[in-house]
Amino acid sequence: MSLRNTLHADRRALSRFLSRVENQRDSVAAQLAELYHAASDSIVIGVTGPPGSGKSALVTALTKLLRERDLKVAIVAVDPTSPFSGGAILGDRIRMRELAGDDGVFIRSMASRGQLGGLAWRTQDIARVLAAAGFERVIVETVGAGQSEVDIVNLAHTTLVVQAPGAGDDVQAIKAGILEAADILVVNKGDLPGAERLLSALKTMLEMGHPTKTADDEALWMPPVIAASALKSTGIEELARAIDAHVRHLQSHGLQNVHQRNQLRAEFMAKLRESVLRRVIDSTTDDELAGIIERATKQRIEPQQAVDRFLDSFEIHRKRH
Ligand SMILES: Nc1nc2c(ncn2[C@@H]2O[C@H](COP(=O)(O)OP(=O)(O)OP(=O)(O)O)[C@@H](O)[C@H]2O)c(=O)[nH]1
Ligand SMILES: [Mg+2]
């Protein structure tokens, strides 16, 4: 049986494979390459926003709706702040527990490890494996956008930015840059006071910050602002429709190629950084490193200079055929 068929058919095999991907086992490189082409049809939806804004609750509600449409959904909950696979992740699992028992849903949590390089490429690999395993929608939840290692904008076809009332000084509290990340803005917790005000403030901010569509620039997408309440299950249909509309927009303007290229560039750079770092570190013993640091301390070599001298001792070979 091909790897792809195994991952389709066997949840435990899928989980094991994802763990290997997550642990950066070199042994999966060839298998990831094999799966690469199988992953292309799936739509990756990024969900980001401040802690506690109701991302997981919204993802749960959206997933239920997608299941009514008979779409298979995988959810990846990324916790980029906690160094351990601790509380937040368990919390996500608990909130999403109402999805348990449905064969068409697969939930995976990832903790950032603060190891070599970033989380971004591993999340990308995980999303790709899930797509190849037959999940037609892959939803990736992360806290924050832009500043985190998981560059959700490059990862996802459609990025939802979730805001909620009650986070202190509403509009001022919205992190710069997060609105630019949004293909769709969601004001969740519409059942709470202040939601209306936040909604209209966000609409105003978007209108001011976003160039309006002109006749000769059809390709411009104006992010809609959706009012929702995951608690009361309102606005979820509208949200799903907005996602569909955005995906259609990408398709009809050939923007999927643009997205793919941007995504590939970001992934290439992330993987390049990680690989170069790994190769350099792998080819240096702990003793050698200790010696370099010892010398730098004794001779009071400025750290950047120490790094440059160390790197100068490596020859970067470019193979020519
Ligand atoms: N009143 C109200 N509460 C909500 C709504 N959606 C979520 N909550 C509550 O808000 C809290 C946080 O919800 P989560 O879905 O865990 O939020 P999150 O953004 O995933 O949180 P983190 O993953 O920790 O960043 C929970 O107690 C939810 O029950 C809503 O629409 N209305
Ligand atoms: Mg969450």
PDB file of N, CA, C and O in Angstrom, residues 13-77:
ATOM      1  N   ALA A  13      -1.437   5.166  12.093  1.00  0.00           N
ATOM      2  CA  ALA A  13      -0.255   5.345  11.233  1.00  0.00           C
ATOM      3  C   ALA A  13      -0.067   6.833  10.939  1.00  0.00           C
ATOM      4  O   ALA A  13       1.052   7.347  10.936  1.00  0.00           O
ATOM      5  N   LEU A  14      -1.184   7.530  10.722  1.00  0.00           N
ATOM      6  CA  LEU A  14      -1.112   8.978  10.461  1.00  0.00           C
ATOM      7  C   LEU A  14      -0.507   9.712  11.658  1.00  0.00           C
ATOM      8  O   LEU A  14       0.399  10.531  11.508  1.00  0.00           O
ATOM      9  N   SER A  15      -0.996   9.392  12.848  1.00  0.00           N
ATOM     10  CA  SER A  15      -0.470  10.043  14.057  1.00  0.00           C
ATOM     11  C   SER A  15       1.011   9.778  14.234  1.00  0.00           C
ATOM     12  O   SER A  15       1.773  10.686  14.566  1.00  0.00           O
ATOM     13  N   ARG A  16       1.387   8.533  14.021  1.00  0.00           N
ATOM     14  CA  ARG A  16       2.809   8.197  14.165  1.00  0.00           C
ATOM     15  C   ARG A  16       3.658   8.951  13.153  1.00  0.00           C
ATOM     16  O   ARG A  16       4.714   9.480  13.479  1.00  0.00           O
ATOM     17  N   PHE A  17       3.151   9.012  11.937  1.00  0.00           N
ATOM     18  CA  PHE A  17       3.917   9.697  10.890  1.00  0.00           C
ATOM     19  C   PHE A  17       4.058  11.182  11.228  1.00  0.00           C
ATOM     20  O   PHE A  17       5.125  11.771  11.087  1.00  0.00           O
ATOM     21  N   LEU A  18       2.969  11.787  11.715  1.00  0.00           N
ATOM     22  CA  LEU A  18       3.019  13.211  12.079  1.00  0.00           C
ATOM     23  C   LEU A  18       4.027  13.450  13.195  1.00  0.00           C
ATOM     24  O   LEU A  18       4.729  14.457  13.199  1.00  0.00           O
ATOM     25  N   SER A  19       4.113  12.515  14.118  1.00  0.00           N
ATOM     26  CA  SER A  19       5.102  12.669  15.193  1.00  0.00           C
ATOM     27  C   SER A  19       6.509  12.652  14.634  1.00  0.00           C
ATOM     28  O   SER A  19       7.378  13.395  15.083  1.00  0.00           O
ATOM     29  N   ARG A  20       6.709  11.798  13.669  1.00  0.00           N
ATOM     30  CA  ARG A  20       8.050  11.754  13.065  1.00  0.00           C
ATOM     31  C   ARG A  20       8.347  13.062  12.342  1.00  0.00           C
ATOM     32  O   ARG A  20       9.456  13.582  12.407  1.00  0.00           O
ATOM     33  N   VAL A  21       7.355  13.595  11.669  1.00  0.00           N
ATOM     34  CA  VAL A  21       7.551  14.874  10.978  1.00  0.00           C
ATOM     35  C   VAL A  21       7.865  15.962  12.007  1.00  0.00           C
ATOM     36  O   VAL A  21       8.787  16.762  11.843  1.00  0.00           O
ATOM     37  N   GLU A  22       7.091  15.950  13.085  1.00  0.00           N
ATOM     38  CA  GLU A  22       7.247  16.982  14.106  1.00  0.00           C
ATOM     39  C   GLU A  22       8.615  16.909  14.773  1.00  0.00           C
ATOM     40  O   GLU A  22       9.200  17.917  15.139  1.00  0.00           O
ATOM     41  N   ASN A  23       9.122  15.704  14.924  1.00  0.00           N
ATOM     42  CA  ASN A  23      10.418  15.546  15.575  1.00  0.00           C
ATOM     43  C   ASN A  23      11.588  15.688  14.619  1.00  0.00           C
ATOM     44  O   ASN A  23      12.709  15.341  14.963  1.00  0.00           O
ATOM     45  N   GLN A  24      11.295  16.153  13.445  1.00  0.00           N
ATOM     46  CA  GLN A  24      12.350  16.440  12.465  1.00  0.00           C
ATOM     47  C   GLN A  24      13.207  15.234  12.153  1.00  0.00           C
ATOM     48  O   GLN A  24      14.400  15.372  11.940  1.00  0.00           O
ATOM     49  N   ARG A  25      12.576  14.098  12.136  1.00  0.00           N
ATOM     50  CA  ARG A  25      13.381  12.939  11.777  1.00  0.00           C
ATOM     51  C   ARG A  25      13.759  13.040  10.306  1.00  0.00           C
ATOM     52  O   ARG A  25      12.913  13.168   9.437  1.00  0.00           O
ATOM     53  N   ASP A  26      15.027  12.961  10.057  1.00  0.00           N
ATOM     54  CA  ASP A  26      15.489  13.059   8.677  1.00  0.00           C
ATOM     55  C   ASP A  26      14.900  11.958   7.810  1.00  0.00           C
ATOM     56  O   ASP A  26      14.770  12.099   6.609  1.00  0.00           O
ATOM     57  N   SER A  27      14.532  10.870   8.484  1.00  0.00           N
ATOM     58  CA  SER A  27      14.054   9.718   7.728  1.00  0.00           C
ATOM     59  C   SER A  27      12.772   9.993   6.950  1.00  0.00           C
ATOM     60  O   SER A  27      12.435   9.250   6.045  1.00  0.00           O
ATOM     61  N   VAL A  28      12.048  11.036   7.287  1.00  0.00           N
ATOM     62  CA  VAL A  28      10.790  11.261   6.579  1.00  0.00           C
ATOM     63  C   VAL A  28      10.945  12.164   5.351  1.00  0.00           C
ATOM     64  O   VAL A  28       9.984  12.389   4.631  1.00  0.00           O
ATOM     65  N   ALA A  29      12.133  12.670   5.124  1.00  0.00           N
ATOM     66  CA  ALA A  29      12.324  13.617   4.018  1.00  0.00           C
ATOM     67  C   ALA A  29      11.812  13.053   2.681  1.00  0.00           C
ATOM     68  O   ALA A  29      11.076  13.720   1.961  1.00  0.00           O
ATOM     69  N   ALA A  30      12.190  11.823   2.399  1.00  0.00           N
ATOM     70  CA  ALA A  30      11.795  11.227   1.123  1.00  0.00           C
ATOM     71  C   ALA A  30      10.281  11.024   1.072  1.00  0.00           C
ATOM     72  O   ALA A  30       9.642  11.231   0.030  1.00  0.00           O
ATOM     73  N   GLN A  31       9.707  10.656   2.220  1.00  0.00           N
ATOM     74  CA  GLN A  31       8.260  10.433   2.244  1.00  0.00           C
ATOM     75  C   GLN A  31       7.488  11.739   2.091  1.00  0.00           C
ATOM     76  O   GLN A  31       6.452  11.786   1.437  1.00  0.00           O
ATOM     77  N   LEU A  32       8.023  12.793   2.687  1.00  0.00           N
ATOM     78  CA  LEU A  32       7.383  14.105   2.523  1.00  0.00           C
ATOM     79  C   LEU A  32       7.421  14.529   1.056  1.00  0.00           C
ATOM     80  O   LEU A  32       6.442  15.091   0.536  1.00  0.00           O
ATOM     81  N   ALA A  33       8.516  14.235   0.415  1.00  0.00           N
ATOM     82  CA  ALA A  33       8.624  14.576  -1.006  1.00  0.00           C
ATOM     83  C   ALA A  33       7.599  13.777  -1.813  1.00  0.00           C
ATOM     84  O   ALA A  33       6.962  14.300  -2.723  1.00  0.00           O
ATOM     85  N   GLU A  34       7.419  12.518  -1.427  1.00  0.00           N
ATOM     86  CA  GLU A  34       6.454  11.663  -2.124  1.00  0.00           C
ATOM     87  C   GLU A  34       5.030  12.206  -1.955  1.00  0.00           C
ATOM     88  O   GLU A  34       4.214  12.156  -2.875  1.00  0.00           O
ATOM     89  N   LEU A  35       4.753  12.737  -0.772  1.00  0.00           N
ATOM     90  CA  LEU A  35       3.388  13.211  -0.491  1.00  0.00           C
ATOM     91  C   LEU A  35       3.106  14.590  -1.087  1.00  0.00           C
ATOM     92  O   LEU A  35       1.962  15.011  -1.187  1.00  0.00           O
ATOM     93  N   TYR A  36       4.146  15.291  -1.447  1.00  0.00           N
ATOM     94  CA  TYR A  36       4.033  16.692  -1.851  1.00  0.00           C
ATOM     95  C   TYR A  36       2.944  16.905  -2.908  1.00  0.00           C
ATOM     96  O   TYR A  36       2.111  17.787  -2.797  1.00  0.00           O
ATOM     97  N   HIS A  37       2.950  16.052  -3.907  1.00  0.00           N
ATOM     98  CA  HIS A  37       2.013  16.267  -5.014  1.00  0.00           C
ATOM     99  C   HIS A  37       0.587  15.870  -4.676  1.00  0.00           C
ATOM    100  O   HIS A  37      -0.350  16.366  -5.271  1.00  0.00           O
ATOM    101  N   ALA A  38       0.467  15.002  -3.688  1.00  0.00           N
ATOM    102  CA  ALA A  38      -0.864  14.525  -3.324  1.00  0.00           C
ATOM    103  C   ALA A  38      -1.629  15.565  -2.514  1.00  0.00           C
ATOM    104  O   ALA A  38      -2.826  15.450  -2.313  1.00  0.00           O
ATOM    105  N   ALA A  39      -0.942  16.598  -2.082  1.00  0.00           N
ATOM    106  CA  ALA A  39      -1.535  17.520  -1.113  1.00  0.00           C
ATOM    107  C   ALA A  39      -2.192  18.730  -1.749  1.00  0.00           C
ATOM    108  O   ALA A  39      -2.749  19.566  -1.056  1.00  0.00           O
ATOM    109  N   SER A  40      -2.183  18.813  -3.055  1.00  0.00           N
ATOM    110  CA  SER A  40      -2.475  20.107  -3.673  1.00  0.00           C
ATOM    111  C   SER A  40      -3.934  20.577  -3.623  1.00  0.00           C
ATOM    112  O   SER A  40      -4.191  21.761  -3.715  1.00  0.00           O
ATOM    113  N   ASP A  41      -4.893  19.658  -3.474  1.00  0.00           N
ATOM    114  CA  ASP A  41      -6.297  20.090  -3.602  1.00  0.00           C
ATOM    115  C   ASP A  41      -6.883  20.688  -2.332  1.00  0.00           C
ATOM    116  O   ASP A  41      -7.923  21.332  -2.356  1.00  0.00           O
ATOM    117  N   SER A  42      -6.230  20.430  -1.238  1.00  0.00           N
ATOM    118  CA  SER A  42      -6.826  20.783   0.030  1.00  0.00           C
ATOM    119  C   SER A  42      -6.718  22.282   0.306  1.00  0.00           C
ATOM    120  O   SER A  42      -5.807  22.949  -0.169  1.00  0.00           O
ATOM    121  N   ILE A  43      -7.671  22.793   1.059  1.00  0.00           N
ATOM    122  CA  ILE A  43      -7.640  24.224   1.389  1.00  0.00           C
ATOM    123  C   ILE A  43      -7.212  24.398   2.836  1.00  0.00           C
ATOM    124  O   ILE A  43      -7.767  23.775   3.743  1.00  0.00           O
ATOM    125  N   VAL A  44      -6.197  25.227   3.029  1.00  0.00           N
ATOM    126  CA  VAL A  44      -5.679  25.466   4.373  1.00  0.00           C
ATOM    127  C   VAL A  44      -6.243  26.798   4.882  1.00  0.00           C
ATOM    128  O   VAL A  44      -6.106  27.837   4.239  1.00  0.00           O
ATOM    129  N   ILE A  45      -6.917  26.722   6.016  1.00  0.00           N
ATOM    130  CA  ILE A  45      -7.517  27.913   6.615  1.00  0.00           C
ATOM    131  C   ILE A  45      -6.735  28.248   7.879  1.00  0.00           C
ATOM    132  O   ILE A  45      -6.619  27.419   8.780  1.00  0.00           O
ATOM    133  N   GLY A  46      -6.173  29.440   7.937  1.00  0.00           N
ATOM    134  CA  GLY A  46      -5.448  29.866   9.127  1.00  0.00           C
ATOM    135  C   GLY A  46      -6.376  30.648  10.041  1.00  0.00           C
ATOM    136  O   GLY A  46      -7.189  31.438   9.577  1.00  0.00           O
ATOM    137  N   VAL A  47      -6.295  30.388  11.319  1.00  0.00           N
ATOM    138  CA  VAL A  47      -7.108  31.119  12.289  1.00  0.00           C
ATOM    139  C   VAL A  47      -6.181  31.704  13.333  1.00  0.00           C
ATOM    140  O   VAL A  47      -5.462  30.980  14.013  1.00  0.00           O
ATOM    141  N   THR A  48      -6.174  33.019  13.434  1.00  0.00           N
ATOM    142  CA  THR A  48      -5.270  33.639  14.381  1.00  0.00           C
ATOM    143  C   THR A  48      -5.986  34.758  15.124  1.00  0.00           C
ATOM    144  O   THR A  48      -7.102  35.132  14.766  1.00  0.00           O
ATOM    145  N   GLY A  49      -5.343  35.270  16.148  1.00  0.00           N
ATOM    146  CA  GLY A  49      -5.980  36.304  16.963  1.00  0.00           C
ATOM    147  C   GLY A  49      -5.489  36.190  18.383  1.00  0.00           C
ATOM    148  O   GLY A  49      -4.797  35.232  18.726  1.00  0.00           O
ATOM    149  N   PRO A  50      -5.831  37.164  19.211  1.00  0.00           N
ATOM    150  CA  PRO A  50      -5.303  37.171  20.580  1.00  0.00           C
ATOM    151  C   PRO A  50      -5.800  35.980  21.410  1.00  0.00           C
ATOM    152  O   PRO A  50      -6.821  35.374  21.076  1.00  0.00           O
ATOM    153  N   PRO A  51      -5.067  35.665  22.465  1.00  0.00           N
ATOM    154  CA  PRO A  51      -5.468  34.562  23.337  1.00  0.00           C
ATOM    155  C   PRO A  51      -6.885  34.769  23.871  1.00  0.00           C
ATOM    156  O   PRO A  51      -7.245  35.887  24.225  1.00  0.00           O
ATOM    157  N   GLY A  52      -7.644  33.726  23.868  1.00  0.00           N
ATOM    158  CA  GLY A  52      -8.969  33.785  24.476  1.00  0.00           C
ATOM    159  C   GLY A  52     -10.042  34.454  23.636  1.00  0.00           C
ATOM    160  O   GLY A  52     -11.162  34.662  24.103  1.00  0.00           O
ATOM    161  N   SER A  53      -9.727  34.811  22.387  1.00  0.00           N
ATOM    162  CA  SER A  53     -10.731  35.478  21.563  1.00  0.00           C
ATOM    163  C   SER A  53     -11.787  34.500  21.034  1.00  0.00           C
ATOM    164  O   SER A  53     -12.780  34.916  20.442  1.00  0.00           O
ATOM    165  N   GLY A  54     -11.555  33.230  21.278  1.00  0.00           N
ATOM    166  CA  GLY A  54     -12.553  32.235  20.874  1.00  0.00           C
ATOM    167  C   GLY A  54     -12.194  31.520  19.585  1.00  0.00           C
ATOM    168  O   GLY A  54     -13.079  30.996  18.891  1.00  0.00           O
ATOM    169  N   LYS A  55     -10.912  31.466  19.278  1.00  0.00           N
ATOM    170  CA  LYS A  55     -10.481  30.810  18.041  1.00  0.00           C
ATOM    171  C   LYS A  55     -10.886  29.331  18.028  1.00  0.00           C
ATOM    172  O   LYS A  55     -11.482  28.858  17.059  1.00  0.00           O
ATOM    173  N   SER A  56     -10.575  28.647  19.121  1.00  0.00           N
ATOM    174  CA  SER A  56     -10.880  27.210  19.156  1.00  0.00           C
ATOM    175  C   SER A  56     -12.383  26.964  19.103  1.00  0.00           C
ATOM    176  O   SER A  56     -12.846  26.035  18.436  1.00  0.00           O
ATOM    177  N   ALA A  57     -13.119  27.818  19.800  1.00  0.00           N
ATOM    178  CA  ALA A  57     -14.581  27.668  19.782  1.00  0.00           C
ATOM    179  C   ALA A  57     -15.118  27.891  18.363  1.00  0.00           C
ATOM    180  O   ALA A  57     -15.992  27.146  17.897  1.00  0.00           O
ATOM    181  N   LEU A  58     -14.574  28.873  17.684  1.00  0.00           N
ATOM    182  CA  LEU A  58     -14.997  29.140  16.304  1.00  0.00           C
ATOM    183  C   LEU A  58     -14.607  28.001  15.371  1.00  0.00           C
ATOM    184  O   LEU A  58     -15.393  27.596  14.506  1.00  0.00           O
ATOM    185  N   VAL A  59     -13.388  27.507  15.568  1.00  0.00           N
ATOM    186  CA  VAL A  59     -12.920  26.396  14.731  1.00  0.00           C
ATOM    187  C   VAL A  59     -13.843  25.190  14.917  1.00  0.00           C
ATOM    188  O   VAL A  59     -14.204  24.513  13.957  1.00  0.00           O
ATOM    189  N   THR A  60     -14.235  24.973  16.159  1.00  0.00           N
ATOM    190  CA  THR A  60     -15.133  23.851  16.443  1.00  0.00           C
ATOM    191  C   THR A  60     -16.477  24.036  15.721  1.00  0.00           C
ATOM    192  O   THR A  60     -16.969  23.119  15.062  1.00  0.00           O
ATOM    193  N   ALA A  61     -17.024  25.255  15.815  1.00  0.00           N
ATOM    194  CA  ALA A  61     -18.319  25.521  15.172  1.00  0.00           C
ATOM    195  C   ALA A  61     -18.204  25.420  13.647  1.00  0.00           C
ATOM    196  O   ALA A  61     -19.060  24.835  12.978  1.00  0.00           O
ATOM    197  N   LEU A  62     -17.123  25.957  13.123  1.00  0.00           N
ATOM    198  CA  LEU A  62     -16.921  25.921  11.670  1.00  0.00           C
ATOM    199  C   LEU A  62     -16.750  24.482  11.188  1.00  0.00           C
ATOM    200  O   LEU A  62     -17.292  24.088  10.145  1.00  0.00           O
ATOM    201  N   THR A  63     -16.018  23.714  11.975  1.00  0.00           N
ATOM    202  CA  THR A  63     -15.794  22.315  11.601  1.00  0.00           C
ATOM    203  C   THR A  63     -17.102  21.549  11.550  1.00  0.00           C
ATOM    204  O   THR A  63     -17.345  20.759  10.629  1.00  0.00           O
ATOM    205  N   LYS A  64     -17.972  21.799  12.524  1.00  0.00           N
ATOM    206  CA  LYS A  64     -19.274  21.119  12.512  1.00  0.00           C
ATOM    207  C   LYS A  64     -20.022  21.419  11.224  1.00  0.00           C
ATOM    208  O   LYS A  64     -20.625  20.542  10.619  1.00  0.00           O
ATOM    209  N   LEU A  65     -19.959  22.671  10.830  1.00  0.00           N
ATOM    210  CA  LEU A  65     -20.658  23.061   9.608  1.00  0.00           C
ATOM    211  C   LEU A  65     -20.031  22.414   8.364  1.00  0.00           C
ATOM    212  O   LEU A  65     -20.726  21.939   7.474  1.00  0.00           O
ATOM    213  N   LEU A  66     -18.719  22.382   8.327  1.00  0.00           N
ATOM    214  CA  LEU A  66     -18.038  21.750   7.189  1.00  0.00           C
ATOM    215  C   LEU A  66     -18.342  20.261   7.137  1.00  0.00           C
ATOM    216  O   LEU A  66     -18.432  19.660   6.067  1.00  0.00           O
ATOM    217  N   ARG A  67     -18.520  19.662   8.305  1.00  0.00           N
ATOM    218  CA  ARG A  67     -18.873  18.241   8.358  1.00  0.00           C
ATOM    219  C   ARG A  67     -20.269  18.008   7.809  1.00  0.00           C
ATOM    220  O   ARG A  67     -20.523  16.987   7.196  1.00  0.00           O
ATOM    221  N   GLU A  68     -21.165  18.997   8.021  1.00  0.00           N
ATOM    222  CA  GLU A  68     -22.504  18.858   7.434  1.00  0.00           C
ATOM    223  C   GLU A  68     -22.418  18.852   5.919  1.00  0.00           C
ATOM    224  O   GLU A  68     -23.247  18.272   5.233  1.00  0.00           O
ATOM    225  N   ARG A  69     -21.405  19.504   5.406  1.00  0.00           N
ATOM    226  CA  ARG A  69     -21.182  19.488   3.952  1.00  0.00           C
ATOM    227  C   ARG A  69     -20.369  18.278   3.532  1.00  0.00           C
ATOM    228  O   ARG A  69     -19.907  18.201   2.400  1.00  0.00           O
ATOM    229  N   ASP A  70     -20.098  17.413   4.493  1.00  0.00           N
ATOM    230  CA  ASP A  70     -19.387  16.177   4.218  1.00  0.00           C
ATOM    231  C   ASP A  70     -17.919  16.364   3.846  1.00  0.00           C
ATOM    232  O   ASP A  70     -17.322  15.533   3.175  1.00  0.00           O
ATOM    233  N   LEU A  71     -17.352  17.469   4.280  1.00  0.00           N
ATOM    234  CA  LEU A  71     -15.925  17.692   4.046  1.00  0.00           C
ATOM    235  C   LEU A  71     -15.130  17.129   5.215  1.00  0.00           C
ATOM    236  O   LEU A  71     -15.534  17.278   6.371  1.00  0.00           O
ATOM    237  N   LYS A  72     -14.037  16.482   4.905  1.00  0.00           N
ATOM    238  CA  LYS A  72     -13.164  15.977   5.976  1.00  0.00           C
ATOM    239  C   LYS A  72     -12.264  17.110   6.455  1.00  0.00           C
ATOM    240  O   LYS A  72     -11.682  17.835   5.653  1.00  0.00           O
ATOM    241  N   VAL A  73     -12.191  17.251   7.771  1.00  0.00           N
ATOM    242  CA  VAL A  73     -11.500  18.411   8.350  1.00  0.00           C
ATOM    243  C   VAL A  73     -10.394  17.971   9.305  1.00  0.00           C
ATOM    244  O   VAL A  73     -10.624  17.148  10.188  1.00  0.00           O
ATOM    245  N   ALA A  74      -9.204  18.539   9.112  1.00  0.00           N
ATOM    246  CA  ALA A  74      -8.130  18.346  10.087  1.00  0.00           C
ATOM    247  C   ALA A  74      -7.860  19.678  10.762  1.00  0.00           C
ATOM    248  O   ALA A  74      -7.900  20.727  10.123  1.00  0.00           O
ATOM    249  N   ILE A  75      -7.642  19.630  12.065  1.00  0.00           N
ATOM    250  CA  ILE A  75      -7.367  20.845  12.839  1.00  0.00           C
ATOM    251  C   ILE A  75      -5.976  20.726  13.444  1.00  0.00           C
ATOM    252  O   ILE A  75      -5.649  19.729  14.085  1.00  0.00           O
ATOM    253  N   VAL A  76      -5.164  21.746  13.222  1.00  0.00           N
ATOM    254  CA  VAL A  76      -3.838  21.789  13.857  1.00  0.00           C
ATOM    255  C   VAL A  76      -3.839  22.978  14.805  1.00  0.00           C
ATOM    256  O   VAL A  76      -4.023  24.115  14.378  1.00  0.00           O
ATOM    257  N   ALA A  77      -3.710  22.712  16.088  1.00  0.00           N
ATOM    258  CA  ALA A  77      -3.676  23.792  17.072  1.00  0.00           C
ATOM    259  C   ALA A  77      -2.227  24.016  17.477  1.00  0.00           C
ATOM    260  O   ALA A  77      -1.593  23.152  18.071  1.00  0.00           O
TER     261      ALA A  77
END
